[in-house]
Amino acid sequence: MPTEQKPEPLTEYAHRIHRRVRALDERHPLVWDLLLTGFWVAAALVDAAGGWRNVARDPDVPVRLVLAMSLGFSVPLLWRRSHPAAVLIAMAPVSLVNAWSGATLQASLLQLLVIHHIALRLPQRTLWWASALVITPFTVMAVRHPQGGMEKDVAPVLMSIVTAAVIGIAVRTRRNYTAALEDRARRLEIERDQQARLAAAAERTRIAREMHDIIGHNLSVITGLADGGRYAATKSPERAGQALDAIATTSRQAMGELRRLLDVLREEEPPTDLALTPQPTLTDLDQLLDGVRAAGLPVTATVTGTPTIPPGRQLAVYRVIQEALTNTLKHGGPEATSRIALSYAPAGAVTVTVTDTGHGSMGEGDDGRGRGLPGMRERSALYGGTLEAGPRPHPERGWRVHLHLPEESPQ
């Protein structure tokens, strides 16, 4: 059974009509001004046909003068929005003649509409002289054609002026408030988009750094194993087979880590296997060193103190060591060796120094645009640390990377 449709509330109907009128005004302002001005001109002329004598102080005023004054009050309304002050000044002589002659045309009240537009569009100080310009002719009329005393002739007009001005100020205040809200909404939308772009850029940088650390290191290990396997293939097939097994294992590990990173890019929520696979920490350092040694780089490590730093700091230290060893594998040469000195201090401070005896350079790539050293510096800066990377002092040969993370600041 169809439900009976409830009648539309009167307020919603009025709001819909108001929106339609506003839309017409915004699309065709001149058409709206002509319609409204035409209406008031017609009303003024109807009153000039004879009805004006019902309230006139002097009903013997010439009809031609009444007709001219009616047009003088109504026709200028066409420019009430663009030049309200000029329209009111143009009406002032007509209003003065109206008061002096005693015609007392009701069309003179159209000045209140102009007062409304002055309050709506011009500085509020303009209201003072505009109100005086309107009230003066009525004061003249009360003096020249008294009828019931000054308070009965002037007070109602004064109250009407105040009402028109207050309505104009209220509408102006609401428009300004609405415009401020719209501007704030636009600025918040722009700020939201900027924050989203910054967050996306930061995430891209983080993912690029992780991919560089993972792929760069594993490819360097694979390269070292392949070189060693090729050398061993002619002398020791068994060792060549071990090198191939190590290459396969390293490749699978790299592919797994890369796949998890790519899953982060594809999925809104981290996949289950990524959530269950933690980032490497310093407890995984032995596995990293075993892989580097298998690739042909002799590495020794010295650890002092007890690791009491949080996982985030451990990841930063791990990646710095990984990148330093990767650079040695890539640029140190076949005779290079590496040494790691890792020292823990109370309150989370940690110092690590990675040195090698190779003859390579900074490991930034042939074109100088690599991400190795910038990535290490970004990780150290994240925890307020410092990173130094450069050739070892003469006569020593090789490269040195020194990282220091200070004590954790108290929360």
mmCIF file of C-alpha atoms in Angstrom:
data_model
loop_
_atom_site.group_PDB
_atom_site.id
_atom_site.type_symbol
_atom_site.label_atom_id
_atom_site.label_comp_id
_atom_site.label_asym_id
_atom_site.label_seq_id
_atom_site.Cartn_x
_atom_site.Cartn_y
_atom_site.Cartn_z
ATOM 1 C CA MET A 1 0.000 0.000 0.000
ATOM 2 C CA PRO A 2 1.613 3.299 -1.040
ATOM 3 C CA THR A 3 2.358 5.700 1.765
ATOM 4 C CA GLU A 4 0.690 9.070 1.660
ATOM 5 C CA GLN A 5 3.133 11.842 0.830
ATOM 6 C CA LYS A 6 3.267 14.496 3.502
ATOM 7 C CA PRO A 7 2.767 18.085 2.401
ATOM 8 C CA GLU A 8 5.944 20.082 2.027
ATOM 9 C CA PRO A 9 6.629 22.344 5.032
ATOM 10 C CA LEU A 10 6.080 26.017 4.377
ATOM 11 C CA THR A 11 9.650 26.905 5.348
ATOM 12 C CA GLU A 12 11.143 24.473 2.828
ATOM 13 C CA TYR A 13 8.840 25.830 0.145
ATOM 14 C CA ALA A 14 9.925 29.375 0.967
ATOM 15 C CA HIS A 15 13.610 28.385 0.906
ATOM 16 C CA ARG A 16 13.181 26.733 -2.476
ATOM 17 C CA ILE A 17 11.540 29.853 -3.921
ATOM 18 C CA HIS A 18 14.306 31.993 -2.415
ATOM 19 C CA ARG A 19 17.013 29.815 -3.988
ATOM 20 C CA ARG A 20 15.335 30.081 -7.379
ATOM 21 C CA VAL A 21 15.087 33.855 -7.122
ATOM 22 C CA ARG A 22 18.749 34.096 -6.067
ATOM 23 C CA ALA A 23 19.758 31.865 -8.964
ATOM 24 C CA LEU A 24 17.843 34.078 -11.417
ATOM 25 C CA ASP A 25 19.454 37.160 -9.918
ATOM 26 C CA GLU A 26 22.962 35.690 -10.201
ATOM 27 C CA ARG A 27 22.458 34.594 -13.819
ATOM 28 C CA HIS A 28 20.643 37.721 -15.046
ATOM 29 C CA PRO A 29 21.116 40.626 -12.608
ATOM 30 C CA LEU A 30 19.972 43.275 -15.093
ATOM 31 C CA VAL A 31 16.743 41.382 -15.811
ATOM 32 C CA TRP A 32 15.998 41.206 -12.095
ATOM 33 C CA ASP A 33 16.729 44.916 -11.617
ATOM 34 C CA LEU A 34 14.427 45.812 -14.530
ATOM 35 C CA LEU A 35 11.624 43.648 -13.154
ATOM 36 C CA LEU A 36 11.866 45.076 -9.652
ATOM 37 C CA THR A 37 12.218 48.672 -10.867
ATOM 38 C CA GLY A 38 9.296 48.212 -13.252
ATOM 39 C CA PHE A 39 7.140 46.978 -10.392
ATOM 40 C CA TRP A 40 7.868 50.043 -8.246
ATOM 41 C CA VAL A 41 7.441 52.423 -11.160
ATOM 42 C CA ALA A 42 4.024 50.921 -11.838
ATOM 43 C CA ALA A 43 3.071 51.141 -8.165
ATOM 44 C CA ALA A 44 4.191 54.785 -7.985
ATOM 45 C CA LEU A 45 2.219 55.697 -11.124
ATOM 46 C CA VAL A 46 -0.902 53.975 -9.791
ATOM 47 C CA ASP A 47 -0.602 56.048 -6.616
ATOM 48 C CA ALA A 48 -0.045 59.217 -8.712
ATOM 49 C CA ALA A 49 -3.336 58.565 -10.521
ATOM 50 C CA GLY A 50 -5.215 59.880 -7.488
ATOM 51 C CA GLY A 51 -4.610 57.742 -4.444
ATOM 52 C CA TRP A 52 -1.889 60.094 -3.201
ATOM 53 C CA ARG A 53 -4.560 62.643 -2.169
ATOM 54 C CA ASN A 54 -5.761 60.323 0.631
ATOM 55 C CA VAL A 55 -2.630 61.060 2.671
ATOM 56 C CA ALA A 56 -1.517 64.385 1.153
ATOM 57 C CA ARG A 57 -1.044 67.427 3.356
ATOM 58 C CA ASP A 58 -1.960 69.579 0.322
ATOM 59 C CA PRO A 59 -4.186 67.759 -2.197
ATOM 60 C CA ASP A 60 -3.977 70.686 -4.647
ATOM 61 C CA VAL A 61 -0.452 69.900 -5.781
ATOM 62 C CA PRO A 62 -0.322 69.829 -9.619
ATOM 63 C CA VAL A 63 -0.698 66.350 -11.071
ATOM 64 C CA ARG A 64 2.247 66.835 -13.401
ATOM 65 C CA LEU A 65 4.486 67.559 -10.424
ATOM 66 C CA VAL A 66 3.133 64.486 -8.641
ATOM 67 C CA LEU A 67 3.836 62.367 -11.739
ATOM 68 C CA ALA A 68 7.387 63.737 -12.025
ATOM 69 C CA MET A 69 8.084 63.097 -8.345
ATOM 70 C CA SER A 70 6.704 59.547 -8.609
ATOM 71 C CA LEU A 71 9.102 58.814 -11.440
ATOM 72 C CA GLY A 72 11.924 60.554 -9.543
ATOM 73 C CA PHE A 73 11.428 58.197 -6.617
ATOM 74 C CA SER A 74 11.042 54.957 -8.618
ATOM 75 C CA VAL A 75 13.148 55.080 -11.782
ATOM 76 C CA PRO A 76 16.544 55.548 -10.006
ATOM 77 C CA LEU A 77 15.978 52.219 -8.247
ATOM 78 C CA LEU A 78 17.424 50.574 -11.356
ATOM 79 C CA TRP A 79 20.902 51.536 -10.061
ATOM 80 C CA ARG A 80 20.213 50.927 -6.365
ATOM 81 C CA ARG A 81 22.725 48.042 -6.158
ATOM 82 C CA SER A 82 25.565 49.418 -8.254
ATOM 83 C CA HIS A 83 25.419 53.058 -7.006
ATOM 84 C CA PRO A 84 23.173 53.243 -3.913
ATOM 85 C CA ALA A 85 24.707 56.475 -2.581
ATOM 86 C CA ALA A 86 24.279 58.242 -5.923
ATOM 87 C CA VAL A 87 20.658 57.043 -6.165
ATOM 88 C CA LEU A 88 19.875 58.423 -2.720
ATOM 89 C CA ILE A 89 21.467 61.773 -3.601
ATOM 90 C CA ALA A 90 19.387 61.877 -6.799
ATOM 91 C CA MET A 91 16.222 61.226 -4.767
ATOM 92 C CA ALA A 92 17.023 63.924 -2.192
ATOM 93 C CA PRO A 93 15.773 66.952 -4.250
ATOM 94 C CA VAL A 94 12.619 65.047 -5.183
ATOM 95 C CA SER A 95 12.039 64.205 -1.527
ATOM 96 C CA LEU A 96 12.547 67.819 -0.540
ATOM 97 C CA VAL A 97 10.024 69.038 -3.163
ATOM 98 C CA ASN A 98 7.627 66.340 -1.998
ATOM 99 C CA ALA A 99 7.855 67.580 1.603
ATOM 100 C CA TRP A 100 7.735 71.283 0.726
ATOM 101 C CA SER A 101 4.699 70.917 -1.570
ATOM 102 C CA GLY A 102 2.780 68.782 0.913
ATOM 103 C CA ALA A 103 2.078 66.020 -1.609
ATOM 104 C CA THR A 104 3.435 63.452 0.861
ATOM 105 C CA LEU A 105 3.774 60.744 -1.778
ATOM 106 C CA GLN A 106 4.145 57.248 -0.390
ATOM 107 C CA ALA A 107 6.715 56.606 -3.108
ATOM 108 C CA SER A 108 9.134 58.584 -0.926
ATOM 109 C CA LEU A 109 9.370 55.483 1.264
ATOM 110 C CA LEU A 110 11.308 53.834 -1.573
ATOM 111 C CA GLN A 111 14.293 55.647 -0.083
ATOM 112 C CA LEU A 112 14.242 52.980 2.632
ATOM 113 C CA LEU A 113 15.094 50.383 -0.009
ATOM 114 C CA VAL A 114 18.134 52.453 -0.964
ATOM 115 C CA ILE A 115 19.092 52.754 2.731
ATOM 116 C CA HIS A 116 18.975 48.950 2.900
ATOM 117 C CA HIS A 117 21.415 48.640 -0.013
ATOM 118 C CA ILE A 118 23.732 51.255 1.485
ATOM 119 C CA ALA A 119 23.889 49.226 4.713
ATOM 120 C CA LEU A 120 24.392 46.073 2.652
ATOM 121 C CA ARG A 121 27.154 47.285 0.328
ATOM 122 C CA LEU A 122 28.843 50.467 1.562
ATOM 123 C CA PRO A 123 30.882 51.300 4.697
ATOM 124 C CA GLN A 124 28.646 51.744 7.720
ATOM 125 C CA ARG A 125 29.772 55.339 8.232
ATOM 126 C CA THR A 126 27.841 56.134 5.035
ATOM 127 C CA LEU A 127 24.628 55.341 6.905
ATOM 128 C CA TRP A 128 24.966 58.479 9.042
ATOM 129 C CA TRP A 129 24.758 61.049 6.274
ATOM 130 C CA ALA A 130 22.378 58.843 4.261
ATOM 131 C CA SER A 131 19.957 58.701 7.191
ATOM 132 C CA ALA A 132 20.233 62.466 7.663
ATOM 133 C CA LEU A 133 19.510 62.960 3.944
ATOM 134 C CA VAL A 134 16.313 60.933 4.259
ATOM 135 C CA ILE A 135 15.067 62.370 7.548
ATOM 136 C CA THR A 136 15.603 66.044 6.635
ATOM 137 C CA PRO A 137 12.699 66.337 4.138
ATOM 138 C CA PHE A 138 10.327 64.738 6.638
ATOM 139 C CA THR A 139 11.437 67.275 9.226
ATOM 140 C CA VAL A 140 10.736 70.064 6.705
ATOM 141 C CA MET A 141 7.291 68.593 6.070
ATOM 142 C CA ALA A 142 6.532 68.455 9.805
ATOM 143 C CA VAL A 143 7.445 72.130 10.104
ATOM 144 C CA ARG A 144 5.745 73.387 6.915
ATOM 145 C CA HIS A 145 2.657 71.149 7.064
ATOM 146 C CA PRO A 146 2.284 70.185 10.748
ATOM 147 C CA GLN A 147 -0.132 67.404 11.526
ATOM 148 C CA GLY A 148 -0.036 65.787 14.933
ATOM 149 C CA GLY A 149 3.323 67.108 16.101
ATOM 150 C CA MET A 150 6.954 66.526 15.231
ATOM 151 C CA GLU A 151 7.184 63.162 16.983
ATOM 152 C CA LYS A 152 4.326 61.701 14.928
ATOM 153 C CA ASP A 153 5.805 62.904 11.645
ATOM 154 C CA VAL A 154 9.475 62.119 12.202
ATOM 155 C CA ALA A 155 9.636 59.226 14.699
ATOM 156 C CA PRO A 156 7.964 56.601 12.435
ATOM 157 C CA VAL A 157 10.300 57.515 9.579
ATOM 158 C CA LEU A 158 13.313 57.293 11.875
ATOM 159 C CA MET A 159 12.244 53.872 13.072
ATOM 160 C CA SER A 160 11.766 52.722 9.465
ATOM 161 C CA ILE A 161 15.274 53.920 8.584
ATOM 162 C CA VAL A 162 16.728 52.017 11.528
ATOM 163 C CA THR A 163 14.818 48.866 10.558
ATOM 164 C CA ALA A 164 16.003 49.018 6.930
ATOM 165 C CA ALA A 165 19.592 49.600 8.040
ATOM 166 C CA VAL A 166 19.513 46.757 10.578
ATOM 167 C CA ILE A 167 18.145 44.329 7.994
ATOM 168 C CA GLY A 168 20.885 45.355 5.560
ATOM 169 C CA ILE A 169 23.592 44.950 8.200
ATOM 170 C CA ALA A 170 22.214 41.523 9.208
ATOM 171 C CA VAL A 171 22.177 40.282 5.613
ATOM 172 C CA ARG A 172 25.675 41.665 5.059
ATOM 173 C CA THR A 173 26.961 39.969 8.209
ATOM 174 C CA ARG A 174 25.472 36.646 7.168
ATOM 175 C CA ARG A 175 26.974 36.908 3.688
ATOM 176 C CA ASN A 176 30.394 37.743 5.104
ATOM 177 C CA TYR A 177 30.144 34.852 7.543
ATOM 178 C CA THR A 178 29.116 32.451 4.764
ATOM 179 C CA ALA A 179 31.939 33.704 2.553
ATOM 180 C CA ALA A 180 34.401 33.246 5.433
ATOM 181 C CA LEU A 181 33.185 29.668 5.964
ATOM 182 C CA GLU A 182 33.506 28.894 2.263
ATOM 183 C CA ASP A 183 36.994 30.405 2.158
ATOM 184 C CA ARG A 184 37.998 28.405 5.223
ATOM 185 C CA ALA A 185 36.597 25.238 3.663
ATOM 186 C CA ARG A 186 38.596 25.907 0.498
ATOM 187 C CA ARG A 187 41.776 26.536 2.478
ATOM 188 C CA LEU A 188 41.211 23.381 4.545
ATOM 189 C CA GLU A 189 40.680 21.399 1.348
ATOM 190 C CA ILE A 190 43.884 22.812 -0.132
ATOM 191 C CA GLU A 191 45.743 22.067 3.110
ATOM 192 C CA ARG A 192 44.335 18.534 3.162
ATOM 193 C CA ASP A 193 45.496 17.958 -0.405
ATOM 194 C CA GLN A 194 48.930 19.349 0.442
ATOM 195 C CA GLN A 195 49.200 17.111 3.498
ATOM 196 C CA ALA A 196 48.168 14.127 1.379
ATOM 197 C CA ARG A 197 50.806 14.968 -1.226
ATOM 198 C CA LEU A 198 53.474 15.413 1.467
ATOM 199 C CA ALA A 199 52.499 12.125 3.086
ATOM 200 C CA ALA A 200 52.601 10.377 -0.299
ATOM 201 C CA ALA A 201 56.021 11.878 -1.051
ATOM 202 C CA ALA A 202 57.337 10.804 2.357
ATOM 203 C CA GLU A 203 55.972 7.300 1.841
ATOM 204 C CA ARG A 204 57.528 7.091 -1.622
ATOM 205 C CA THR A 205 60.860 8.182 -0.158
ATOM 206 C CA ARG A 206 60.613 5.582 2.606
ATOM 207 C CA ILE A 207 59.717 2.802 0.190
ATOM 208 C CA ALA A 208 62.480 3.850 -2.221
ATOM 209 C CA ARG A 209 64.987 3.772 0.638
ATOM 210 C CA GLU A 210 63.833 0.322 1.751
ATOM 211 C CA MET A 211 63.928 -1.011 -1.800
ATOM 212 C CA HIS A 212 67.424 0.397 -2.277
ATOM 213 C CA ASP A 213 68.639 -1.216 0.925
ATOM 214 C CA ILE A 214 67.061 -4.577 0.143
ATOM 215 C CA ILE A 215 67.731 -4.866 -3.576
ATOM 216 C CA GLY A 216 71.121 -3.146 -3.567
ATOM 217 C CA HIS A 217 72.497 -5.328 -0.799
ATOM 218 C CA ASN A 218 71.149 -8.607 -2.132
ATOM 219 C CA LEU A 219 72.268 -7.899 -5.684
ATOM 220 C CA SER A 220 75.748 -7.085 -4.402
ATOM 221 C CA VAL A 221 75.809 -10.371 -2.507
ATOM 222 C CA ILE A 222 74.592 -12.232 -5.588
ATOM 223 C CA THR A 223 77.236 -10.543 -7.723
ATOM 224 C CA GLY A 224 79.961 -11.540 -5.277
ATOM 225 C CA LEU A 225 78.695 -15.121 -5.134
ATOM 226 C CA ALA A 226 78.492 -15.319 -8.916
ATOM 227 C CA ASP A 227 82.058 -14.039 -9.306
ATOM 228 C CA GLY A 228 83.293 -16.502 -6.714
ATOM 229 C CA GLY A 229 81.313 -19.355 -8.279
ATOM 230 C CA ARG A 230 82.745 -18.642 -11.706
ATOM 231 C CA TYR A 231 86.272 -18.724 -10.269
ATOM 232 C CA ALA A 232 85.545 -21.916 -8.320
ATOM 233 C CA ALA A 233 83.872 -23.686 -11.241
ATOM 234 C CA THR A 234 87.226 -24.485 -12.851
ATOM 235 C CA LYS A 235 88.886 -25.766 -9.683
ATOM 236 C CA SER A 236 86.196 -26.907 -7.245
ATOM 237 C CA PRO A 237 82.787 -27.848 -8.714
ATOM 238 C CA GLU A 238 81.525 -28.512 -5.181
ATOM 239 C CA ARG A 239 82.202 -24.901 -4.102
ATOM 240 C CA ALA A 240 80.634 -23.652 -7.315
ATOM 241 C CA GLY A 241 77.486 -25.577 -6.457
ATOM 242 C CA GLN A 242 77.458 -24.047 -2.967
ATOM 243 C CA ALA A 243 77.756 -20.597 -4.525
ATOM 244 C CA LEU A 244 74.794 -21.327 -6.792
ATOM 245 C CA ASP A 245 72.745 -22.525 -3.805
ATOM 246 C CA ALA A 246 73.627 -19.332 -1.941
ATOM 247 C CA ILE A 247 72.641 -17.256 -4.975
ATOM 248 C CA ALA A 248 69.280 -19.019 -5.137
ATOM 249 C CA THR A 249 68.652 -18.508 -1.408
ATOM 250 C CA THR A 250 69.619 -14.825 -1.525
ATOM 251 C CA SER A 251 67.461 -14.262 -4.616
ATOM 252 C CA ARG A 252 64.428 -15.823 -2.960
ATOM 253 C CA GLN A 253 64.922 -13.701 0.140
ATOM 254 C CA ALA A 254 65.219 -10.555 -1.964
ATOM 255 C CA MET A 255 62.122 -11.469 -3.973
ATOM 256 C CA GLY A 256 60.136 -12.111 -0.797
ATOM 257 C CA GLU A 257 61.089 -8.792 0.754
ATOM 258 C CA LEU A 258 60.436 -6.959 -2.520
ATOM 259 C CA ARG A 259 57.031 -8.626 -2.863
ATOM 260 C CA ARG A 260 56.034 -7.476 0.613
ATOM 261 C CA LEU A 261 57.004 -3.904 -0.239
ATOM 262 C CA LEU A 262 54.994 -4.023 -3.458
ATOM 263 C CA ASP A 263 52.006 -5.388 -1.538
ATOM 264 C CA VAL A 264 52.120 -2.258 0.607
ATOM 265 C CA LEU A 265 51.775 -0.170 -2.569
ATOM 266 C CA ARG A 266 48.843 -2.231 -3.866
ATOM 267 C CA GLU A 267 46.811 -2.752 -0.708
ATOM 268 C CA GLU A 268 45.129 -0.194 1.537
ATOM 269 C CA GLU A 269 45.789 -2.477 4.513
ATOM 270 C CA PRO A 270 49.120 -4.238 5.039
ATOM 271 C CA PRO A 271 48.902 -7.907 4.025
ATOM 272 C CA THR A 272 49.056 -10.586 6.681
ATOM 273 C CA ASP A 273 52.465 -11.914 5.733
ATOM 274 C CA LEU A 274 53.937 -8.413 5.900
ATOM 275 C CA ALA A 275 52.374 -7.796 9.283
ATOM 276 C CA LEU A 276 53.819 -11.068 10.550
ATOM 277 C CA THR A 277 57.309 -10.418 9.121
ATOM 278 C CA PRO A 278 59.100 -7.839 11.248
ATOM 279 C CA GLN A 279 61.722 -5.449 9.974
ATOM 280 C CA PRO A 280 65.290 -6.617 10.569
ATOM 281 C CA THR A 281 66.893 -5.762 13.888
ATOM 282 C CA LEU A 282 70.405 -6.104 15.265
ATOM 283 C CA THR A 283 69.636 -9.697 16.223
ATOM 284 C CA ASP A 284 69.673 -10.398 12.457
ATOM 285 C CA LEU A 285 73.157 -8.938 12.094
ATOM 286 C CA ASP A 286 74.870 -12.351 12.168
ATOM 287 C CA GLN A 287 72.733 -13.539 9.251
ATOM 288 C CA LEU A 288 73.660 -10.407 7.310
ATOM 289 C CA LEU A 289 77.370 -10.949 7.974
ATOM 290 C CA ASP A 290 77.131 -14.609 6.947
ATOM 291 C CA GLY A 291 75.643 -13.569 3.617
ATOM 292 C CA VAL A 292 78.375 -10.990 3.046
ATOM 293 C CA ARG A 293 81.106 -13.483 3.925
ATOM 294 C CA ALA A 294 79.557 -16.007 1.549
ATOM 295 C CA ALA A 295 79.759 -13.347 -1.172
ATOM 296 C CA GLY A 296 83.520 -13.172 -0.676
ATOM 297 C CA LEU A 297 84.004 -10.240 1.728
ATOM 298 C CA PRO A 298 85.806 -11.141 4.975
ATOM 299 C CA VAL A 299 84.062 -9.325 7.832
ATOM 300 C CA THR A 300 84.833 -9.151 11.541
ATOM 301 C CA ALA A 301 82.531 -7.605 14.102
ATOM 302 C CA THR A 302 83.172 -6.353 17.630
ATOM 303 C CA VAL A 303 80.201 -5.573 19.871
ATOM 304 C CA THR A 304 80.538 -3.684 23.144
ATOM 305 C CA GLY A 305 77.700 -3.221 25.600
ATOM 306 C CA THR A 306 74.169 -4.539 25.724
ATOM 307 C CA PRO A 307 71.660 -3.667 22.976
ATOM 308 C CA THR A 308 68.825 -1.839 24.746
ATOM 309 C CA ILE A 309 67.650 0.364 21.914
ATOM 310 C CA PRO A 310 64.130 0.224 20.446
ATOM 311 C CA PRO A 311 63.344 -1.511 17.117
ATOM 312 C CA GLY A 312 63.316 1.722 15.131
ATOM 313 C CA ARG A 313 66.867 2.577 16.110
ATOM 314 C CA GLN A 314 67.968 -0.990 15.560
ATOM 315 C CA LEU A 315 66.614 -0.850 12.009
ATOM 316 C CA ALA A 316 68.520 2.394 11.350
ATOM 317 C CA VAL A 317 71.797 0.880 12.608
ATOM 318 C CA TYR A 318 71.166 -2.353 10.689
ATOM 319 C CA ARG A 319 70.542 -0.510 7.416
ATOM 320 C CA VAL A 320 73.636 1.658 7.826
ATOM 321 C CA ILE A 321 75.807 -1.423 8.367
ATOM 322 C CA GLN A 322 74.115 -3.164 5.446
ATOM 323 C CA GLU A 323 74.696 -0.206 3.119
ATOM 324 C CA ALA A 324 78.331 0.181 4.176
ATOM 325 C CA LEU A 325 79.007 -3.504 3.496
ATOM 326 C CA THR A 326 77.137 -3.305 0.191
ATOM 327 C CA ASN A 327 79.337 -0.413 -0.923
ATOM 328 C CA THR A 328 82.437 -2.388 0.006
ATOM 329 C CA LEU A 329 81.208 -5.372 -2.001
ATOM 330 C CA LYS A 330 80.532 -3.142 -5.011
ATOM 331 C CA HIS A 331 83.566 -0.876 -4.913
ATOM 332 C CA GLY A 332 86.152 -2.348 -2.559
ATOM 333 C CA GLY A 333 87.772 -4.783 -4.951
ATOM 334 C CA PRO A 334 88.621 -8.493 -4.581
ATOM 335 C CA GLU A 335 91.206 -8.020 -1.809
ATOM 336 C CA ALA A 336 89.039 -5.863 0.455
ATOM 337 C CA THR A 337 88.208 -6.770 4.039
ATOM 338 C CA SER A 338 85.787 -5.079 6.439
ATOM 339 C CA ARG A 339 85.596 -4.492 10.151
ATOM 340 C CA ILE A 340 82.575 -3.457 12.259
ATOM 341 C CA ALA A 341 82.823 -1.884 15.719
ATOM 342 C CA LEU A 342 79.459 -1.609 17.425
ATOM 343 C CA SER A 343 79.183 0.045 20.837
ATOM 344 C CA TYR A 344 76.077 0.446 23.015
ATOM 345 C CA ALA A 345 75.825 3.044 25.771
ATOM 346 C CA PRO A 346 73.157 3.563 28.455
ATOM 347 C CA ALA A 347 69.918 5.414 27.657
ATOM 348 C CA GLY A 348 69.864 4.191 24.049
ATOM 349 C CA ALA A 349 73.016 5.792 22.638
ATOM 350 C CA VAL A 350 74.811 3.714 20.028
ATOM 351 C CA THR A 351 77.948 4.121 17.934
ATOM 352 C CA VAL A 352 78.947 2.024 14.955
ATOM 353 C CA THR A 353 82.035 2.273 12.762
ATOM 354 C CA VAL A 354 82.432 0.285 9.556
ATOM 355 C CA THR A 355 85.842 0.354 7.887
ATOM 356 C CA ASP A 356 87.241 -1.510 4.912
ATOM 357 C CA THR A 357 90.581 -1.928 3.189
ATOM 358 C CA GLY A 358 89.274 -1.600 -0.328
ATOM 359 C CA HIS A 359 90.236 0.901 -2.959
ATOM 360 C CA GLY A 360 86.686 2.008 -3.908
ATOM 361 C CA SER A 361 85.117 5.439 -3.640
ATOM 362 C CA MET A 362 82.098 6.710 -1.812
ATOM 363 C CA GLY A 363 79.722 4.239 -3.403
ATOM 364 C CA GLU A 364 77.317 6.819 -4.774
ATOM 365 C CA GLY A 365 77.257 5.311 -8.254
ATOM 366 C CA ASP A 366 79.041 6.330 -11.379
ATOM 367 C CA ASP A 367 76.831 9.324 -11.963
ATOM 368 C CA GLY A 368 76.967 10.584 -8.382
ATOM 369 C CA ARG A 369 73.204 10.253 -7.939
ATOM 370 C CA GLY A 370 73.026 7.107 -5.839
ATOM 371 C CA ARG A 371 70.805 6.778 -2.787
ATOM 372 C CA GLY A 372 73.257 4.988 -0.497
ATOM 373 C CA LEU A 373 74.822 7.801 1.520
ATOM 374 C CA PRO A 374 71.705 10.034 1.414
ATOM 375 C CA GLY A 375 69.655 7.122 2.741
ATOM 376 C CA MET A 376 72.112 6.551 5.597
ATOM 377 C CA ARG A 377 72.085 10.246 6.484
ATOM 378 C CA GLU A 378 68.278 10.325 6.436
ATOM 379 C CA ARG A 379 68.105 7.384 8.813
ATOM 380 C CA SER A 380 70.613 8.915 11.213
ATOM 381 C CA ALA A 381 68.903 12.333 11.108
ATOM 382 C CA LEU A 382 65.592 10.672 11.960
ATOM 383 C CA TYR A 383 66.959 9.971 15.456
ATOM 384 C CA GLY A 384 69.061 13.107 15.792
ATOM 385 C CA GLY A 385 72.256 11.251 14.970
ATOM 386 C CA THR A 386 75.303 12.084 12.916
ATOM 387 C CA LEU A 387 76.885 10.137 10.098
ATOM 388 C CA GLU A 388 80.387 10.539 8.695
ATOM 389 C CA ALA A 389 81.479 8.792 5.529
ATOM 390 C CA GLY A 390 84.733 9.189 3.654
ATOM 391 C CA PRO A 391 88.180 7.784 2.901
ATOM 392 C CA ARG A 392 90.285 6.656 5.824
ATOM 393 C CA PRO A 393 93.176 8.986 6.733
ATOM 394 C CA HIS A 394 96.528 8.408 5.040
ATOM 395 C CA PRO A 395 98.447 6.057 5.118
ATOM 396 C CA GLU A 396 95.493 3.759 5.742
ATOM 397 C CA ARG A 397 93.591 2.553 2.713
ATOM 398 C CA GLY A 398 89.884 2.110 2.320
ATOM 399 C CA TRP A 399 86.640 3.699 3.425
ATOM 400 C CA ARG A 400 85.128 4.569 6.802
ATOM 401 C CA VAL A 401 81.496 5.009 7.836
ATOM 402 C CA HIS A 402 80.832 6.277 11.356
ATOM 403 C CA LEU A 403 77.341 6.525 12.842
ATOM 404 C CA HIS A 404 76.428 7.930 16.245
ATOM 405 C CA LEU A 405 72.892 7.997 17.636
ATOM 406 C CA PRO A 406 72.612 10.042 20.856
ATOM 407 C CA GLU A 407 70.716 9.127 23.947
ATOM 408 C CA GLU A 408 66.956 9.007 23.644
ATOM 409 C CA SER A 409 65.268 12.166 24.863
ATOM 410 C CA PRO A 410 62.893 11.585 27.809
ATOM 411 C CA GLN A 411 59.212 11.566 26.957
#
